[in-house]
Short mmCIF file of C-alpha atoms in Angstrom, two decimals:
data_model
loop_
_atom_site.label_atom_id
_atom_site.label_comp_id
_atom_site.label_asym_id
_atom_site.label_seq_id
_atom_site.Cartn_x
_atom_site.Cartn_y
_atom_site.Cartn_z
CA MET P 1063 -8.03 26.21 6.95
CA THR P 1064 -5.62 25.54 4.09
CA LYS P 1065 -4.27 22.11 2.88
CA TYR P 1066 -0.55 21.78 2.87
CA MET P 1067 1.53 18.77 1.25
CA ILE P 1068 4.66 17.79 3.06
CA SER P 1069 6.70 15.71 1.15
CA PHE P 1070 10.17 14.33 0.32
CA PRO P 1071 11.85 12.42 -2.65
CA GLY P 1072 12.82 8.71 -2.19
CA SER P 1073 16.56 9.77 -2.76
CA ALA P 1074 16.43 12.22 0.16
CA MET P 1075 15.94 9.41 2.80
CA HIS P 1076 19.39 7.90 3.71
CA VAL P 1077 18.58 5.20 6.37
CA THR P 1078 20.16 1.89 6.73
CA GLU P 1079 17.89 -1.34 6.78
CA GLU P 1080 18.41 -1.58 10.49
CA GLU P 1081 17.16 2.02 10.94
CA LEU P 1082 14.15 1.55 8.92
CA PRO P 1083 11.84 0.14 11.48
CA ALA P 1084 12.61 3.07 13.84
CA VAL P 1085 11.89 5.44 11.10
CA SER P 1086 8.61 3.91 10.18
CA LYS P 1087 7.61 3.74 13.91
CA ALA P 1088 8.37 7.64 14.47
CA ALA P 1089 6.78 8.58 11.03
CA HIS P 1090 3.62 6.63 11.88
CA SER P 1091 3.69 8.38 15.42
CA VAL P 1092 3.51 11.65 13.75
CA ILE P 1093 0.68 10.44 11.48
CA ARG P 1094 -1.26 9.51 14.46
CA GLU P 1095 -0.60 12.79 16.25
CA ALA P 1096 -2.05 14.53 13.15
CA GLN P 1097 -4.99 12.27 13.05
CA GLU P 1098 -5.78 13.07 16.82
CA ALA P 1099 -5.32 16.67 16.26
CA GLY P 1100 -7.83 16.51 13.38
CA VAL P 1101 -5.68 17.99 10.68
CA TYR P 1102 -4.59 14.86 8.73
CA VAL P 1103 -6.27 14.55 5.31
CA PHE P 1104 -4.34 11.76 3.66
CA GLY P 1105 -0.75 10.58 2.95
CA GLY P 1106 1.39 7.75 1.77
CA GLY P 1107 4.25 6.77 -0.38
CA VAL P 1108 4.21 6.91 -4.21
CA ASN P 1109 4.24 3.28 -5.69
CA GLU P 1110 7.54 3.43 -7.78
CA SER P 1111 6.85 0.15 -9.24
CA ALA P 1112 3.76 1.45 -11.01
CA GLY P 1113 4.91 3.22 -14.15
CA THR P 1114 3.58 6.85 -14.71
CA VAL P 1115 1.38 7.43 -17.78
CA LEU P 1116 -0.02 10.40 -19.40
CA VAL P 1117 -3.80 10.37 -20.23
CA SER P 1118 -5.10 12.62 -22.77
CA GLY P 1119 -8.68 13.90 -23.03
CA ASP P 1120 -9.48 11.45 -25.79
CA GLY P 1121 -8.19 8.67 -23.57
CA THR P 1122 -4.89 7.99 -25.20
CA VAL P 1123 -2.53 6.56 -22.84
CA THR P 1124 1.24 7.27 -23.33
CA SER P 1125 3.95 5.76 -20.96
CA GLY P 1126 6.09 8.36 -19.14
CA THR P 1127 5.37 11.93 -17.95
CA TYR P 1128 5.98 15.47 -18.96
CA PRO P 1129 9.41 15.95 -20.31
CA GLU P 1130 9.98 18.85 -17.88
CA THR P 1131 8.71 16.96 -14.77
CA ARG P 1132 10.95 15.45 -12.51
CA LEU P 1133 10.59 11.91 -11.04
CA MET P 1134 7.88 11.98 -8.35
CA ASP P 1135 8.82 9.31 -5.70
CA GLY P 1136 8.99 9.24 -2.01
CA GLY P 1137 6.36 10.11 0.57
CA PHE P 1138 3.83 12.69 1.26
CA THR P 1139 1.50 13.93 3.67
CA VAL P 1140 -1.56 16.27 3.27
CA LEU P 1141 -2.68 18.23 6.36
CA ASP P 1142 -5.54 20.82 6.72
CA LEU P 1143 -3.91 23.47 9.00
CA PRO P 1144 -4.79 27.10 9.99
CA THR P 1145 -1.48 28.74 9.18
CA ARG P 1146 1.60 28.36 7.25
CA ASP P 1147 3.60 28.60 10.66
CA ALA P 1148 1.49 25.34 11.69
CA ALA P 1149 2.46 23.79 8.31
CA LEU P 1150 6.15 24.64 9.05
CA GLU P 1151 5.96 23.06 12.52
CA TRP P 1152 4.32 19.74 11.21
CA ALA P 1153 6.92 19.71 8.34
CA ALA P 1154 9.67 19.70 11.00
CA LYS P 1155 8.11 16.99 13.02
CA ILE P 1156 7.86 14.68 9.93
CA ALA P 1157 11.46 15.74 8.96
CA THR P 1158 12.62 14.51 12.39
CA ALA P 1159 10.62 11.36 11.94
CA CYS P 1160 11.77 10.62 8.50
CA ARG P 1161 15.39 11.86 9.06
CA CYS P 1162 15.34 14.02 5.86
CA ASP P 1163 14.22 17.54 4.84
CA GLN P 1164 10.69 17.97 3.78
CA GLU P 1165 9.27 20.03 1.00
CA LEU P 1166 6.13 22.22 1.95
CA ARG P 1167 3.61 23.15 -0.72
CA GLU P 1168 0.26 25.10 -0.31
CA PHE P 1169 -2.67 24.00 -2.20
CA GLN P 1170 -4.64 26.75 -3.73
CA TYR P 1171 -8.16 27.27 -2.32
CA ASP P 1172 -10.99 25.66 -4.20
CA PRO P 1173 -14.37 26.17 -2.80
CA GLU P 1174 -15.66 23.12 -4.49
CA ALA P 1175 -12.94 20.81 -3.16
#
């Protein structure tokens, strides 16, 4: 099995305040489906109010992120799936629930993770 991250930036989600409860309900339904299928690892939204910091090996903390890194916000889900095709199917379900396209990334295999 391979772990996949399915995610979207906050700016991709264009829903009104009135639509938000329905989107939340649909997204939680897909998460419950993934949990019941035994493929859910973890997920959530990035806390945008908590500032990003860089931490160096000596413990120095610097506000911000790498200059070449784009802002990371929005939501993500990590699923453990048998194939990329399965990941594409789950990404489509999440895209439908969240009403926005999803990015799909595959984690490299690490035998100690």
